[in-house]
């Protein structure tokens, strides 16, 4: 089995769903993660999501939305919300395709700082190929590959957050002492260990650090 991590983002002028658009636009609500999403038999969606900020504003948006059938909120600083709503046609088709291709979502689904979705799918090369065939037909959203590889059940989440090359550079940086205190190696020495320039090493490590720190402060 393989894994595929993608960033799903609305195309210019588009949105995943009018309801999600309203929640993303609310400055006093921070959407953090989706822990469960399911297409029900009546073709509505059941969603379990994590957020922080104003529950009152969240409830106002949900109560006013014509797409929402029901919702429930629980918790304090970081709260959980269960909702049932009517999906857009494209969202419904994507969830149907996920079922047909036997794709499994490795939850949670994360929200990026731009309000995009970061999703890790478990499946086969063939199922991933068909998923991207479908994604290419969408008008409202685009799929960008972040990472892909063999899935190991005991593999650390870090290994799936960064690319194979970034992991190789990170391992070399640790081994030569770039992250020790005091620092025992330079970017040039890390580059010599993996055969790339110091500038490219710095770029790889900055991307790794950005990914790791973004997870820590969620």
CSV table of C-alpha atoms in Angstrom, one decimal:
chain,number,residue,atom,x,y,z
A,1,UNK,CA,0.0,0.0,0.0
A,2,UNK,CA,1.2,3.5,-0.8
A,3,UNK,CA,0.4,6.9,0.6
A,4,UNK,CA,-0.2,10.2,-1.2
A,5,UNK,CA,-0.3,13.6,0.5
A,6,UNK,CA,-1.9,16.4,-1.4
A,7,UNK,CA,-2.8,20.0,-0.9
A,8,UNK,CA,-6.3,20.7,-2.1
A,9,UNK,CA,-7.0,24.3,-2.8
A,10,UNK,CA,-9.8,26.3,-4.4
A,11,UNK,CA,-9.2,27.6,-7.8
A,12,UNK,CA,-9.3,31.3,-8.3
A,13,UNK,CA,-12.9,32.5,-7.7
A,14,UNK,CA,-13.9,29.1,-6.4
A,15,UNK,CA,-14.5,27.5,-3.0
A,16,UNK,CA,-14.7,24.0,-1.6
A,17,UNK,CA,-18.2,24.7,-0.2
A,18,UNK,CA,-20.2,27.9,0.5
A,19,UNK,CA,-20.4,26.9,4.2
A,20,UNK,CA,-16.6,26.3,4.5
A,21,UNK,CA,-16.1,29.6,2.7
A,22,UNK,CA,-18.1,31.4,5.4
A,23,UNK,CA,-16.2,29.7,8.2
A,24,UNK,CA,-12.8,30.5,6.7
A,25,UNK,CA,-13.7,34.1,6.2
A,26,UNK,CA,-14.7,34.5,9.9
A,27,UNK,CA,-11.6,36.2,11.6
A,28,UNK,CA,-12.6,34.9,15.1
A,29,UNK,CA,-12.7,31.2,14.0
A,30,UNK,CA,-9.7,29.1,13.4
A,31,UNK,CA,-10.4,25.8,11.6
A,32,UNK,CA,-7.7,23.3,12.6
A,33,UNK,CA,-8.5,19.8,11.4
A,34,UNK,CA,-11.1,17.4,10.1
A,35,UNK,CA,-11.2,14.1,12.0
A,36,UNK,CA,-13.9,12.3,10.2
A,37,UNK,CA,-15.9,12.9,6.9
A,38,UNK,CA,-18.5,10.5,5.6
A,39,UNK,CA,-21.0,10.5,2.7
A,40,UNK,CA,-24.2,9.2,4.1
A,41,UNK,CA,-26.8,7.1,2.3
A,42,UNK,CA,-29.0,10.2,1.7
A,43,UNK,CA,-26.0,11.9,0.1
A,44,UNK,CA,-25.5,14.4,2.9
A,45,UNK,CA,-22.1,14.6,4.6
A,46,UNK,CA,-21.3,13.9,8.3
A,47,UNK,CA,-18.3,15.8,9.5
A,48,UNK,CA,-16.3,15.8,12.7
A,49,UNK,CA,-14.0,18.9,12.9
A,50,UNK,CA,-11.7,20.6,15.3
A,51,UNK,CA,-11.5,24.4,15.7
A,52,UNK,CA,-10.8,27.2,18.1
A,53,UNK,CA,-12.1,30.7,18.6
A,54,UNK,CA,-15.7,31.9,18.9
A,55,UNK,CA,-18.2,29.1,19.2
A,56,UNK,CA,-20.9,31.7,19.2
A,57,UNK,CA,-19.9,33.0,15.7
A,58,UNK,CA,-19.6,29.3,14.5
A,59,UNK,CA,-23.2,28.6,15.6
A,60,UNK,CA,-24.4,31.8,14.0
A,61,UNK,CA,-22.9,30.8,10.6
A,62,UNK,CA,-24.2,27.2,10.9
A,63,UNK,CA,-27.7,28.3,11.9
A,64,UNK,CA,-27.9,30.8,9.0
A,65,UNK,CA,-26.6,28.4,6.3
A,66,UNK,CA,-29.3,26.8,4.0
A,67,UNK,CA,-26.8,23.8,3.6
A,68,UNK,CA,-26.8,22.7,7.2
A,69,UNK,CA,-29.2,20.1,8.4
A,70,UNK,CA,-27.9,19.8,12.0
A,71,UNK,CA,-24.8,20.5,14.2
A,72,UNK,CA,-23.4,20.1,17.7
A,73,UNK,CA,-20.5,21.8,19.4
A,74,UNK,CA,-18.6,20.7,22.5
A,75,UNK,CA,-15.4,21.7,24.2
A,76,UNK,CA,-13.6,24.9,25.4
A,77,UNK,CA,-10.4,26.4,23.9
A,78,UNK,CA,-10.1,23.8,21.2
A,79,UNK,CA,-13.6,22.5,20.5
A,80,UNK,CA,-15.1,19.8,18.4
A,81,UNK,CA,-18.1,20.2,16.0
A,82,UNK,CA,-20.2,17.5,14.5
A,83,UNK,CA,-22.3,18.7,11.5
A,84,UNK,CA,-24.5,17.2,8.8
A,85,UNK,CA,-24.8,19.3,5.6
A,86,UNK,CA,-25.6,19.1,1.9
A,87,UNK,CA,-22.4,18.9,-0.1
A,88,UNK,CA,-21.7,20.6,-3.5
A,89,UNK,CA,-21.9,18.3,-6.5
A,90,UNK,CA,-18.1,18.2,-6.8
A,91,UNK,CA,-17.6,17.4,-3.2
A,92,UNK,CA,-20.2,14.6,-3.4
A,93,UNK,CA,-18.6,13.1,-6.5
A,94,UNK,CA,-15.1,13.2,-4.8
A,95,UNK,CA,-16.4,11.3,-1.8
A,96,UNK,CA,-18.2,8.8,-4.1
A,97,UNK,CA,-14.9,8.3,-6.0
A,98,UNK,CA,-13.0,7.8,-2.8
A,99,UNK,CA,-15.4,5.0,-1.9
A,100,UNK,CA,-15.2,3.4,-5.4
A,101,UNK,CA,-11.4,3.5,-5.5
A,102,UNK,CA,-11.2,2.1,-1.9
A,103,UNK,CA,-9.1,5.1,-0.9
A,104,UNK,CA,-8.6,5.5,2.8
A,105,UNK,CA,-8.0,9.0,4.3
A,106,UNK,CA,-5.3,9.0,7.0
A,107,UNK,CA,-6.9,11.4,9.4
A,108,UNK,CA,-6.8,14.1,10.6
A,109,UNK,CA,-7.1,16.3,7.5
A,110,UNK,CA,-5.2,19.5,8.3
A,111,UNK,CA,-6.1,23.0,7.3
A,112,UNK,CA,-3.1,25.0,6.1
A,113,UNK,CA,-2.5,28.7,7.0
A,114,UNK,CA,-4.1,29.7,3.7
A,115,UNK,CA,-7.3,27.7,4.5
A,116,UNK,CA,-6.4,24.8,2.1
A,117,UNK,CA,-6.7,21.2,3.0
A,118,UNK,CA,-3.8,18.8,3.4
A,119,UNK,CA,-5.0,15.2,2.9
A,120,UNK,CA,-3.1,11.9,3.0
A,121,UNK,CA,-4.7,9.1,1.1
A,122,UNK,CA,-3.8,5.4,1.4
A,123,UNK,CA,-4.3,3.3,-1.7
A,124,UNK,CA,-2.6,2.1,-4.9
A,125,UNK,CA,-0.9,3.8,-7.8
A,126,UNK,CA,-3.9,3.0,-10.0
A,127,UNK,CA,-6.3,4.6,-7.5
A,128,UNK,CA,-4.2,7.7,-7.2
A,129,UNK,CA,-4.0,8.0,-11.0
A,130,UNK,CA,-7.8,7.9,-11.2
A,131,UNK,CA,-8.1,10.4,-8.4
A,132,UNK,CA,-5.9,12.8,-10.3
A,133,UNK,CA,-7.8,12.2,-13.6
A,134,UNK,CA,-10.9,13.3,-11.7
A,135,UNK,CA,-9.1,16.3,-10.1
A,136,UNK,CA,-8.1,17.5,-13.5
A,137,UNK,CA,-11.8,17.8,-14.5
A,138,UNK,CA,-12.7,20.0,-11.5
A,139,UNK,CA,-13.4,23.7,-11.9
A,140,UNK,CA,-13.5,24.7,-8.3
A,141,UNK,CA,-10.4,23.1,-6.8
A,142,UNK,CA,-6.9,21.8,-7.6
A,143,UNK,CA,-4.8,19.0,-6.2
A,144,UNK,CA,-1.0,19.5,-5.7
A,145,UNK,CA,1.2,16.6,-4.7
A,146,UNK,CA,3.1,17.2,-1.4
A,147,UNK,CA,4.6,13.7,-0.9
A,148,UNK,CA,4.2,10.1,-2.0
A,149,UNK,CA,5.7,6.8,-1.0
A,150,UNK,CA,5.3,3.3,0.6
A,151,UNK,CA,3.0,3.4,3.6
A,152,UNK,CA,4.3,1.8,6.8
A,153,UNK,CA,1.9,1.5,9.7
A,154,UNK,CA,4.7,2.4,12.2
A,155,UNK,CA,6.2,5.1,10.1
A,156,UNK,CA,6.5,8.5,11.8
A,157,UNK,CA,4.3,11.3,10.7
A,158,UNK,CA,7.4,13.4,10.0
A,159,UNK,CA,8.4,11.0,7.3
A,160,UNK,CA,5.1,11.7,5.5
A,161,UNK,CA,5.3,15.4,6.1
A,162,UNK,CA,8.5,15.9,4.2
A,163,UNK,CA,9.9,14.6,0.9
A,164,UNK,CA,12.5,11.8,0.7
A,165,UNK,CA,15.2,14.3,-0.4
A,166,UNK,CA,14.3,16.6,2.5
A,167,UNK,CA,14.5,13.7,4.9
A,168,UNK,CA,17.9,12.7,3.5
A,169,UNK,CA,19.3,16.3,3.9
A,170,UNK,CA,17.8,16.5,7.4
A,171,UNK,CA,19.5,13.2,8.4
A,172,UNK,CA,22.8,14.4,7.0
A,173,UNK,CA,22.5,17.7,8.9
A,174,UNK,CA,21.9,15.9,12.2
A,175,UNK,CA,24.8,13.4,11.6
A,176,UNK,CA,27.4,16.1,10.8
A,177,UNK,CA,26.4,18.2,13.8
A,178,UNK,CA,24.6,21.1,12.1
A,179,UNK,CA,21.9,21.1,14.8
A,180,UNK,CA,24.2,20.7,17.8
A,181,UNK,CA,24.9,23.5,20.3
A,182,UNK,CA,27.4,24.9,19.6
A,183,UNK,CA,27.0,24.1,15.9
A,184,UNK,CA,29.7,21.8,14.6
A,185,UNK,CA,29.0,21.9,10.8
A,186,UNK,CA,28.1,24.4,8.1
A,187,UNK,CA,25.6,24.2,5.3
A,188,UNK,CA,28.6,23.6,3.0
A,189,UNK,CA,29.6,20.5,5.0
A,190,UNK,CA,26.0,19.2,4.9
A,191,UNK,CA,26.0,19.8,1.2
A,192,UNK,CA,29.2,17.8,0.8
A,193,UNK,CA,27.6,14.9,2.6
A,194,UNK,CA,24.7,14.6,0.2
A,195,UNK,CA,26.3,16.1,-3.0
A,196,UNK,CA,24.4,19.4,-3.3
A,197,UNK,CA,25.1,23.1,-2.9
A,198,UNK,CA,24.9,24.9,0.4
A,199,UNK,CA,22.1,27.1,-1.0
A,200,UNK,CA,20.0,24.0,-1.8
A,201,UNK,CA,20.7,22.5,1.6
A,202,UNK,CA,19.5,25.7,3.2
A,203,UNK,CA,16.3,25.6,1.1
A,204,UNK,CA,15.6,22.0,2.0
A,205,UNK,CA,16.1,22.6,5.7
A,206,UNK,CA,14.0,25.8,5.8
A,207,UNK,CA,11.1,23.8,4.2
A,208,UNK,CA,11.5,21.0,6.8
A,209,UNK,CA,11.6,23.5,9.6
A,210,UNK,CA,8.5,25.2,8.3
A,211,UNK,CA,6.6,21.9,8.1
A,212,UNK,CA,7.6,20.8,11.6
A,213,UNK,CA,7.0,24.1,13.3
A,214,UNK,CA,3.6,24.5,11.6
A,215,UNK,CA,2.6,21.2,13.2
A,216,UNK,CA,3.9,22.1,16.6
A,217,UNK,CA,1.9,25.4,16.8
A,218,UNK,CA,-1.4,24.0,15.6
